[in-house]
PDB file of C-alpha atoms in Angstrom:
ATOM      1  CA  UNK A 527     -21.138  27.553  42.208  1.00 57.00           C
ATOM      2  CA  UNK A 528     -18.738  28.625  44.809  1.00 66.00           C
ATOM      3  CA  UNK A 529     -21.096  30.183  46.477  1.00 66.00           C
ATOM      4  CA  UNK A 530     -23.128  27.373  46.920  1.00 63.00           C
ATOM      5  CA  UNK A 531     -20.764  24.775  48.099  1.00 71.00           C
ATOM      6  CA  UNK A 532     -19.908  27.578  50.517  1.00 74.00           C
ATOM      7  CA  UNK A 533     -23.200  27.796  52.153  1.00 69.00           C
ATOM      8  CA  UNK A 534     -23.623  23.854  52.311  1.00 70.00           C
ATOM      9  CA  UNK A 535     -20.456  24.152  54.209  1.00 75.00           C
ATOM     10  CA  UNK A 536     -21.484  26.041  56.472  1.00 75.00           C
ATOM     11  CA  UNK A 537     -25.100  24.722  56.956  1.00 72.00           C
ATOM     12  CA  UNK A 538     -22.740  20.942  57.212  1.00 72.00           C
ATOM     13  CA  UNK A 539     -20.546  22.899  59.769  1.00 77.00           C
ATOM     14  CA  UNK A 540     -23.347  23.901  61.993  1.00 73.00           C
ATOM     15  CA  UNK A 541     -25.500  20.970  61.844  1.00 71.00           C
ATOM     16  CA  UNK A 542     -22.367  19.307  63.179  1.00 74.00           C
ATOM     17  CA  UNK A 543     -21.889  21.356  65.763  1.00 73.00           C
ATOM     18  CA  UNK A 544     -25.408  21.195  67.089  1.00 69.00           C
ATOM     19  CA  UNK A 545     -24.819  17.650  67.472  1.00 69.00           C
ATOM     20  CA  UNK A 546     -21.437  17.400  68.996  1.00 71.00           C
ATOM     21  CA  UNK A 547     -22.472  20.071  71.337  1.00 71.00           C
ATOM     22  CA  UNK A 548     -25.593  18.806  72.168  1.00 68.00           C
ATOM     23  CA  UNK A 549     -27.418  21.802  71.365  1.00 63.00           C
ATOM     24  CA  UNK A 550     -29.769  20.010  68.866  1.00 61.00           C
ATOM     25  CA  UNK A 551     -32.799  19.871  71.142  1.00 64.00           C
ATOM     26  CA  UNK A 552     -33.077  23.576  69.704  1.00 69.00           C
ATOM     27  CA  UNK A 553     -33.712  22.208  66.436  1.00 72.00           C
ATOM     28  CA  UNK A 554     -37.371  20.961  65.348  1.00 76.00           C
ATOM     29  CA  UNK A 555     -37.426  17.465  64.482  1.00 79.00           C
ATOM     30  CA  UNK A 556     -37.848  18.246  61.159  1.00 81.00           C
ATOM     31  CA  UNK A 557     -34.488  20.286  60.404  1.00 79.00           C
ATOM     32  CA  UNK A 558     -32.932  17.942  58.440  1.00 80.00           C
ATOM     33  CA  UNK A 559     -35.565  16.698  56.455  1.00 86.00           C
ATOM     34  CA  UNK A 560     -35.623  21.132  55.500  1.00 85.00           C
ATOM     35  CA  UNK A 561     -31.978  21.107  55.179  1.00 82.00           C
ATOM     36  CA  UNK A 562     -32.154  18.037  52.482  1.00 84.00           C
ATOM     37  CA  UNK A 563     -34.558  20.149  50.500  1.00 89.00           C
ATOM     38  CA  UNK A 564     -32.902  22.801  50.378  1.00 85.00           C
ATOM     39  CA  UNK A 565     -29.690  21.189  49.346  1.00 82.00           C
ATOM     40  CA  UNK A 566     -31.930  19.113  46.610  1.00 87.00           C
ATOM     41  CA  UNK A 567     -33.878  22.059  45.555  1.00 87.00           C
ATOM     42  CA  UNK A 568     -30.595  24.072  45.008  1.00 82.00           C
ATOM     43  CA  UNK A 569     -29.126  21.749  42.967  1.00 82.00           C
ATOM     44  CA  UNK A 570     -32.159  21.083  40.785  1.00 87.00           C
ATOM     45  CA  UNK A 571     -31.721  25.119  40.085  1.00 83.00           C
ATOM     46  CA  UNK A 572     -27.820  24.644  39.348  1.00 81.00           C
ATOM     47  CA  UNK A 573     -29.077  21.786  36.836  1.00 85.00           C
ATOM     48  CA  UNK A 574     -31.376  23.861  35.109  1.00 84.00           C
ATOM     49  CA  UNK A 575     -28.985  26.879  35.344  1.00 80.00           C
ATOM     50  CA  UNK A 576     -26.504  24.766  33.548  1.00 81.00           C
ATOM     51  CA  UNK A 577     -28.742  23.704  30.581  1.00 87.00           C
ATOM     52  CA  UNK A 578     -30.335  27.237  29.548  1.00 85.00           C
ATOM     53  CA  UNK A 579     -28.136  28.882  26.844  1.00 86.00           C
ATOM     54  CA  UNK A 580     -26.089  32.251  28.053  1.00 79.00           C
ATOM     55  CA  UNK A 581     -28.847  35.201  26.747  1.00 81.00           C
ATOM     56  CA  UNK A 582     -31.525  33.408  28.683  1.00 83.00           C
ATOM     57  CA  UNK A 583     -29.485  33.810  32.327  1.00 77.00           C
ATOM     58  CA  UNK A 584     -31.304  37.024  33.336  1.00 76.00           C
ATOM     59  CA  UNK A 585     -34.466  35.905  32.740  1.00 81.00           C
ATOM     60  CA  UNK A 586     -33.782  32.092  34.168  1.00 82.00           C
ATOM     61  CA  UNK A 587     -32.186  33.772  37.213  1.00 79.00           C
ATOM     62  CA  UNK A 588     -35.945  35.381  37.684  1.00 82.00           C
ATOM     63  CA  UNK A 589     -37.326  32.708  37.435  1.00 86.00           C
ATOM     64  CA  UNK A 590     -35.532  30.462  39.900  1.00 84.00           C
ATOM     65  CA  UNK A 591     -36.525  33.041  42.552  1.00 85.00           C
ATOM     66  CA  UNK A 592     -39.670  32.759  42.030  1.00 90.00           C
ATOM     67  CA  UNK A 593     -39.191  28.437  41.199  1.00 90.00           C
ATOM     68  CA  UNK A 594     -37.894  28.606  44.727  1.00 89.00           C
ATOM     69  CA  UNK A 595     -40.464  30.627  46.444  1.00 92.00           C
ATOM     70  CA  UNK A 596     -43.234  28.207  44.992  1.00 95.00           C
ATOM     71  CA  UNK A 597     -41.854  24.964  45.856  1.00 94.00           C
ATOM     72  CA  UNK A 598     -40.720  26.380  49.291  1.00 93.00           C
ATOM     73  CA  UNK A 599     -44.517  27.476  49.947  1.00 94.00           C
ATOM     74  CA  UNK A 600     -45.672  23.837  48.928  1.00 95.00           C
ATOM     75  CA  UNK A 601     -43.085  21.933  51.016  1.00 94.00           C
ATOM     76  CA  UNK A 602     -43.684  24.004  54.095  1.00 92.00           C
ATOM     77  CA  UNK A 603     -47.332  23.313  53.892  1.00 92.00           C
ATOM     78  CA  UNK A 604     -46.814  19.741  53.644  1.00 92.00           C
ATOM     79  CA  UNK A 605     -44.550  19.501  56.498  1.00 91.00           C
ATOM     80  CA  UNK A 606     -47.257  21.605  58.736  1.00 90.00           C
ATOM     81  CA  UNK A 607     -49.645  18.727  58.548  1.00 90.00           C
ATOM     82  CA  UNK A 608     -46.994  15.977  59.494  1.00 90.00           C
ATOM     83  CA  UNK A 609     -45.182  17.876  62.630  1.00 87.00           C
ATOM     84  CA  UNK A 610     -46.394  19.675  66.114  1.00 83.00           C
ATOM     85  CA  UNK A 611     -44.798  22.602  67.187  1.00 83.00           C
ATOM     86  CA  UNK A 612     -45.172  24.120  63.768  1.00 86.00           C
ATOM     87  CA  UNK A 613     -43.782  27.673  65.190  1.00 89.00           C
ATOM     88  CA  UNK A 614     -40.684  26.502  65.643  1.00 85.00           C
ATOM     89  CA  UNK A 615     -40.860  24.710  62.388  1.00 86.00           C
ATOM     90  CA  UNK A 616     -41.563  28.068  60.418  1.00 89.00           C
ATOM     91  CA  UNK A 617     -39.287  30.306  62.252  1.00 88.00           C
ATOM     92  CA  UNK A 618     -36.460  27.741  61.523  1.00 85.00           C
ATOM     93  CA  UNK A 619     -37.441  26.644  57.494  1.00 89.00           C
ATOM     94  CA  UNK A 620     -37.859  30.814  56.760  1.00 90.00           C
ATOM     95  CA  UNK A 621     -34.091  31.375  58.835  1.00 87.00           C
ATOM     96  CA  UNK A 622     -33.015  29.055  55.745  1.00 84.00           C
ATOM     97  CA  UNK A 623     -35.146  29.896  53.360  1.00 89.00           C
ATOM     98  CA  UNK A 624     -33.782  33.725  53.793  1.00 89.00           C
ATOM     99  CA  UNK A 625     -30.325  32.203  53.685  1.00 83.00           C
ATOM    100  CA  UNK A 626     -31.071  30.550  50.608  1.00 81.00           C
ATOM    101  CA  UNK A 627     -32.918  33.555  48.930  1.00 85.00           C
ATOM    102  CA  UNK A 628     -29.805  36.310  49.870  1.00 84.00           C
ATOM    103  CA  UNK A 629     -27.404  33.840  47.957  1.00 78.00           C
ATOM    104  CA  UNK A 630     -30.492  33.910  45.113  1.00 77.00           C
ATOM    105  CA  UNK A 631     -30.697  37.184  45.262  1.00 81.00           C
ATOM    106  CA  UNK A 632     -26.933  38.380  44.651  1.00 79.00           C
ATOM    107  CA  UNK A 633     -26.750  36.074  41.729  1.00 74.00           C
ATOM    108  CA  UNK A 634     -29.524  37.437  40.180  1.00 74.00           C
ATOM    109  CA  UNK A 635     -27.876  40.775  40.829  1.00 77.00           C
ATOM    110  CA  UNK A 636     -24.876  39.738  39.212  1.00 75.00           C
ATOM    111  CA  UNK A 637     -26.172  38.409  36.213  1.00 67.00           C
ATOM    112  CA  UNK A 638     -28.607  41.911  35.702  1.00 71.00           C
ATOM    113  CA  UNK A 639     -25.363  44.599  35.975  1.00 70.00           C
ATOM    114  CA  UNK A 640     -23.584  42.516  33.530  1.00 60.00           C
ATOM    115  CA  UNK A 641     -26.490  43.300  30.704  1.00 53.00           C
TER     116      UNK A 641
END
């Protein structure tokens, strides 16, 4: 969980600093509305990470890569249809996607050495 509230400071911390500095002309319109999924999609997977009994975690932690990788392909393609300058767009959502996924990724890790 610390992990996570780590990254959404950090995410909050440079969103803020985009703005203050005027920098956020770099940023597709869209970048918040990504941001707000992510945050929402992450903790929809802390939810459901809370609520599946301890011998399941391995296999739940799977499975919330690949929950995350499915509703990330969805949104994306929804948001291509509503915005121009989609390069932009998909360079920036896959920068956090990645972000997202090597936080993912290490818990998953974590919770296959301990078995």
């Amino acid at each position: 969980m610390k992990k996570w509230i780590f990254l959404g400071l950090i995410t909050l911390i440079l969103i803020t600093a985009t703005q203050m500095h005027g920098l956020d002309h770099y940023l597709h319109e869209a970048y918040l509305i990504i941001v707000m999924f992510f945050t929402i999609q992450t903790f929809v997977l802390l939810r459901i990470d809370a609520i599946i009994p301890q011998e399941w975690k391995v296999h739940i932690s799977l499975f919330k890569i690949i929950i995350r990788f499915i509703s990330s392909a969805v949104f994306i393609l929804i948001i291509l249809y509503q915005y121009e300058d989609r390069f932009n767009l998909v360079v920036q959502f896959m920068i956090l996607y990645l972000i997202y996924m090597t936080f993912e990724i290490g818990t998953a890790l974590t919770n296959l050495r301990r078995n």
